[in-house]
Short mmCIF file of N, CA and C in Angstrom, two decimals:
data_model
loop_
_atom_site.label_atom_id
_atom_site.label_comp_id
_atom_site.label_asym_id
_atom_site.label_seq_id
_atom_site.Cartn_x
_atom_site.Cartn_y
_atom_site.Cartn_z
N MET A 1 54.30 -2.33 -12.74
CA MET A 1 53.48 -3.22 -13.56
C MET A 1 52.58 -4.08 -12.67
N LYS A 2 53.13 -4.53 -11.56
CA LYS A 2 52.35 -5.38 -10.65
C LYS A 2 51.17 -4.59 -10.07
N LYS A 3 51.38 -3.31 -9.78
CA LYS A 3 50.31 -2.47 -9.23
C LYS A 3 49.20 -2.26 -10.25
N ILE A 4 49.56 -2.13 -11.50
CA ILE A 4 48.57 -1.92 -12.56
C ILE A 4 47.71 -3.17 -12.73
N VAL A 5 48.34 -4.34 -12.70
CA VAL A 5 47.60 -5.59 -12.83
C VAL A 5 46.65 -5.76 -11.65
N MET A 6 47.12 -5.46 -10.44
CA MET A 6 46.27 -5.55 -9.25
C MET A 6 45.11 -4.58 -9.34
N LEU A 7 45.37 -3.36 -9.79
CA LEU A 7 44.33 -2.35 -9.93
C LEU A 7 43.28 -2.79 -10.95
N LEU A 8 43.71 -3.33 -12.07
CA LEU A 8 42.78 -3.80 -13.10
C LEU A 8 41.97 -5.00 -12.60
N SER A 9 42.58 -5.90 -11.89
CA SER A 9 41.85 -7.06 -11.40
C SER A 9 40.81 -6.65 -10.35
N PHE A 10 41.18 -5.74 -9.44
CA PHE A 10 40.21 -5.28 -8.44
C PHE A 10 39.08 -4.49 -9.07
N SER A 11 39.39 -3.66 -10.07
CA SER A 11 38.33 -2.89 -10.71
C SER A 11 37.39 -3.80 -11.51
N SER A 12 37.94 -4.83 -12.18
CA SER A 12 37.08 -5.74 -12.92
C SER A 12 36.23 -6.58 -11.95
N LEU A 13 36.82 -6.98 -10.82
CA LEU A 13 36.07 -7.70 -9.81
C LEU A 13 34.93 -6.85 -9.26
N PHE A 14 35.21 -5.59 -9.01
CA PHE A 14 34.19 -4.66 -8.52
C PHE A 14 33.05 -4.52 -9.52
N LEU A 15 33.38 -4.38 -10.80
CA LEU A 15 32.35 -4.23 -11.84
C LEU A 15 31.50 -5.50 -11.97
N VAL A 16 32.14 -6.66 -11.86
CA VAL A 16 31.39 -7.92 -11.96
C VAL A 16 30.44 -8.05 -10.77
N LEU A 17 30.90 -7.75 -9.58
CA LEU A 17 30.05 -7.85 -8.41
C LEU A 17 28.91 -6.83 -8.45
N ALA A 18 29.19 -5.64 -8.95
CA ALA A 18 28.14 -4.62 -9.06
C ALA A 18 27.09 -5.04 -10.09
N ALA A 19 27.52 -5.66 -11.17
CA ALA A 19 26.58 -6.08 -12.21
C ALA A 19 25.72 -7.26 -11.73
N CYS A 20 26.30 -8.16 -10.97
CA CYS A 20 25.55 -9.32 -10.49
C CYS A 20 24.61 -8.96 -9.35
N GLY A 21 25.05 -8.08 -8.47
CA GLY A 21 24.22 -7.72 -7.32
C GLY A 21 23.03 -6.90 -7.74
N GLY A 22 23.27 -5.83 -8.37
CA GLY A 22 22.20 -4.96 -8.84
C GLY A 22 21.26 -4.50 -7.75
N LYS A 23 20.17 -3.95 -8.15
CA LYS A 23 19.15 -3.48 -7.22
C LYS A 23 18.16 -4.61 -6.97
N GLN A 24 17.88 -4.90 -5.71
CA GLN A 24 16.94 -5.96 -5.39
C GLN A 24 15.52 -5.48 -5.66
N GLN A 25 14.71 -6.41 -6.18
CA GLN A 25 13.32 -6.08 -6.46
C GLN A 25 12.51 -6.19 -5.18
N ASN A 26 11.46 -5.44 -5.13
CA ASN A 26 10.56 -5.48 -3.99
C ASN A 26 9.74 -6.76 -4.08
N ASN A 27 9.90 -7.64 -3.11
CA ASN A 27 9.24 -8.95 -3.16
C ASN A 27 7.95 -9.01 -2.36
N GLU A 28 7.36 -7.87 -2.07
CA GLU A 28 6.10 -7.87 -1.36
C GLU A 28 4.99 -8.38 -2.26
N PRO A 29 4.11 -9.22 -1.74
CA PRO A 29 3.03 -9.73 -2.58
C PRO A 29 2.05 -8.62 -2.94
N ARG A 30 1.52 -8.71 -4.10
CA ARG A 30 0.50 -7.76 -4.55
C ARG A 30 -0.83 -8.48 -4.59
N TRP A 31 -1.84 -7.82 -4.09
CA TRP A 31 -3.17 -8.42 -3.99
C TRP A 31 -4.12 -7.69 -4.92
N SER A 32 -5.04 -8.45 -5.50
CA SER A 32 -6.05 -7.85 -6.36
C SER A 32 -7.13 -7.19 -5.50
N LYS A 33 -7.96 -6.41 -6.14
CA LYS A 33 -9.07 -5.79 -5.42
C LYS A 33 -10.10 -6.85 -5.07
N PRO A 34 -10.75 -6.72 -3.93
CA PRO A 34 -11.78 -7.70 -3.55
C PRO A 34 -12.93 -7.70 -4.56
N GLN A 35 -13.37 -8.90 -4.92
CA GLN A 35 -14.49 -9.05 -5.85
C GLN A 35 -15.55 -9.93 -5.20
N ARG A 36 -16.80 -9.57 -5.42
CA ARG A 36 -17.89 -10.39 -4.90
C ARG A 36 -18.15 -11.54 -5.86
N VAL A 37 -18.27 -12.74 -5.32
CA VAL A 37 -18.49 -13.94 -6.13
C VAL A 37 -19.63 -14.73 -5.51
N LEU A 38 -20.57 -15.15 -6.36
CA LEU A 38 -21.67 -15.98 -5.90
C LEU A 38 -21.23 -17.44 -6.00
N GLU A 39 -21.04 -18.07 -4.85
CA GLU A 39 -20.50 -19.43 -4.79
C GLU A 39 -21.62 -20.42 -4.51
N GLY A 40 -21.69 -21.44 -5.34
CA GLY A 40 -22.68 -22.50 -5.16
C GLY A 40 -22.08 -23.66 -4.39
N CYS A 41 -22.81 -24.74 -4.31
CA CYS A 41 -22.36 -25.92 -3.57
C CYS A 41 -21.44 -26.81 -4.39
N ASP A 42 -21.16 -26.46 -5.62
CA ASP A 42 -20.28 -27.29 -6.45
C ASP A 42 -18.81 -26.90 -6.31
N GLY A 43 -18.51 -25.84 -5.58
CA GLY A 43 -17.13 -25.39 -5.44
C GLY A 43 -16.53 -25.75 -4.10
N THR A 44 -15.93 -24.77 -3.46
CA THR A 44 -15.22 -25.00 -2.20
C THR A 44 -16.16 -25.29 -1.04
N ARG A 45 -17.41 -24.95 -1.18
CA ARG A 45 -18.37 -25.15 -0.09
C ARG A 45 -19.07 -26.50 -0.16
N SER A 46 -18.64 -27.39 -1.00
CA SER A 46 -19.38 -28.64 -1.23
C SER A 46 -19.54 -29.49 0.03
N ASN A 47 -18.61 -29.42 0.98
CA ASN A 47 -18.71 -30.23 2.19
C ASN A 47 -19.26 -29.44 3.39
N SER A 48 -19.73 -28.23 3.16
CA SER A 48 -20.22 -27.42 4.27
C SER A 48 -21.57 -27.94 4.78
N GLN A 49 -21.89 -27.59 5.99
CA GLN A 49 -23.14 -28.02 6.61
C GLN A 49 -24.34 -27.44 5.87
N GLN A 50 -24.20 -26.20 5.40
CA GLN A 50 -25.28 -25.54 4.68
C GLN A 50 -25.59 -26.28 3.38
N CYS A 51 -24.57 -26.73 2.68
CA CYS A 51 -24.78 -27.45 1.42
C CYS A 51 -25.30 -28.86 1.65
N GLN A 52 -24.99 -29.43 2.80
CA GLN A 52 -25.53 -30.76 3.11
C GLN A 52 -27.04 -30.69 3.31
N LYS A 53 -27.51 -29.58 3.91
CA LYS A 53 -28.94 -29.41 4.15
C LYS A 53 -29.68 -29.03 2.87
N ASP A 54 -29.09 -28.11 2.09
CA ASP A 54 -29.74 -27.63 0.86
C ASP A 54 -28.70 -27.56 -0.25
N PRO A 55 -28.65 -28.54 -1.16
CA PRO A 55 -27.63 -28.58 -2.21
C PRO A 55 -27.76 -27.46 -3.25
N ASN A 56 -28.88 -26.74 -3.25
CA ASN A 56 -29.07 -25.66 -4.22
C ASN A 56 -28.76 -24.29 -3.63
N SER A 57 -28.23 -24.24 -2.41
CA SER A 57 -27.97 -22.95 -1.77
C SER A 57 -26.77 -22.25 -2.42
N GLN A 58 -26.79 -20.94 -2.35
CA GLN A 58 -25.69 -20.12 -2.85
C GLN A 58 -25.34 -19.10 -1.79
N GLN A 59 -24.08 -18.66 -1.78
CA GLN A 59 -23.62 -17.71 -0.81
C GLN A 59 -22.73 -16.70 -1.50
N LEU A 60 -22.89 -15.43 -1.12
CA LEU A 60 -22.05 -14.37 -1.67
C LEU A 60 -20.76 -14.33 -0.89
N MET A 61 -19.63 -14.52 -1.59
CA MET A 61 -18.32 -14.57 -0.94
C MET A 61 -17.44 -13.48 -1.54
N ILE A 62 -16.33 -13.20 -0.88
CA ILE A 62 -15.36 -12.22 -1.36
C ILE A 62 -14.12 -12.96 -1.81
N GLN A 63 -13.65 -12.64 -3.02
CA GLN A 63 -12.47 -13.28 -3.58
C GLN A 63 -11.36 -12.25 -3.71
N ILE A 64 -10.18 -12.58 -3.15
CA ILE A 64 -8.99 -11.73 -3.26
C ILE A 64 -7.86 -12.62 -3.73
N ASP A 65 -7.28 -12.31 -4.88
CA ASP A 65 -6.20 -13.12 -5.44
C ASP A 65 -4.85 -12.47 -5.19
N ARG A 66 -3.86 -13.33 -5.02
CA ARG A 66 -2.49 -12.86 -4.87
C ARG A 66 -1.83 -12.88 -6.24
N ASN A 67 -1.33 -11.75 -6.67
CA ASN A 67 -0.70 -11.66 -8.00
C ASN A 67 0.77 -11.92 -7.92
#
């Protein structure tokens, strides 16, 4: 009887650990495709030297987002 109880407890412990562990997901970051964006001086370039000289300047930039 003692062996049966031990066997049942070990098997239930094994099943619980297998259910909790599971398969790990791939945690590599996924990146979007590069997109061309026309950036003016009102965004991230507002303090740049080019925008200080000409506040109406625009620059073609590449945007890549992390998903």
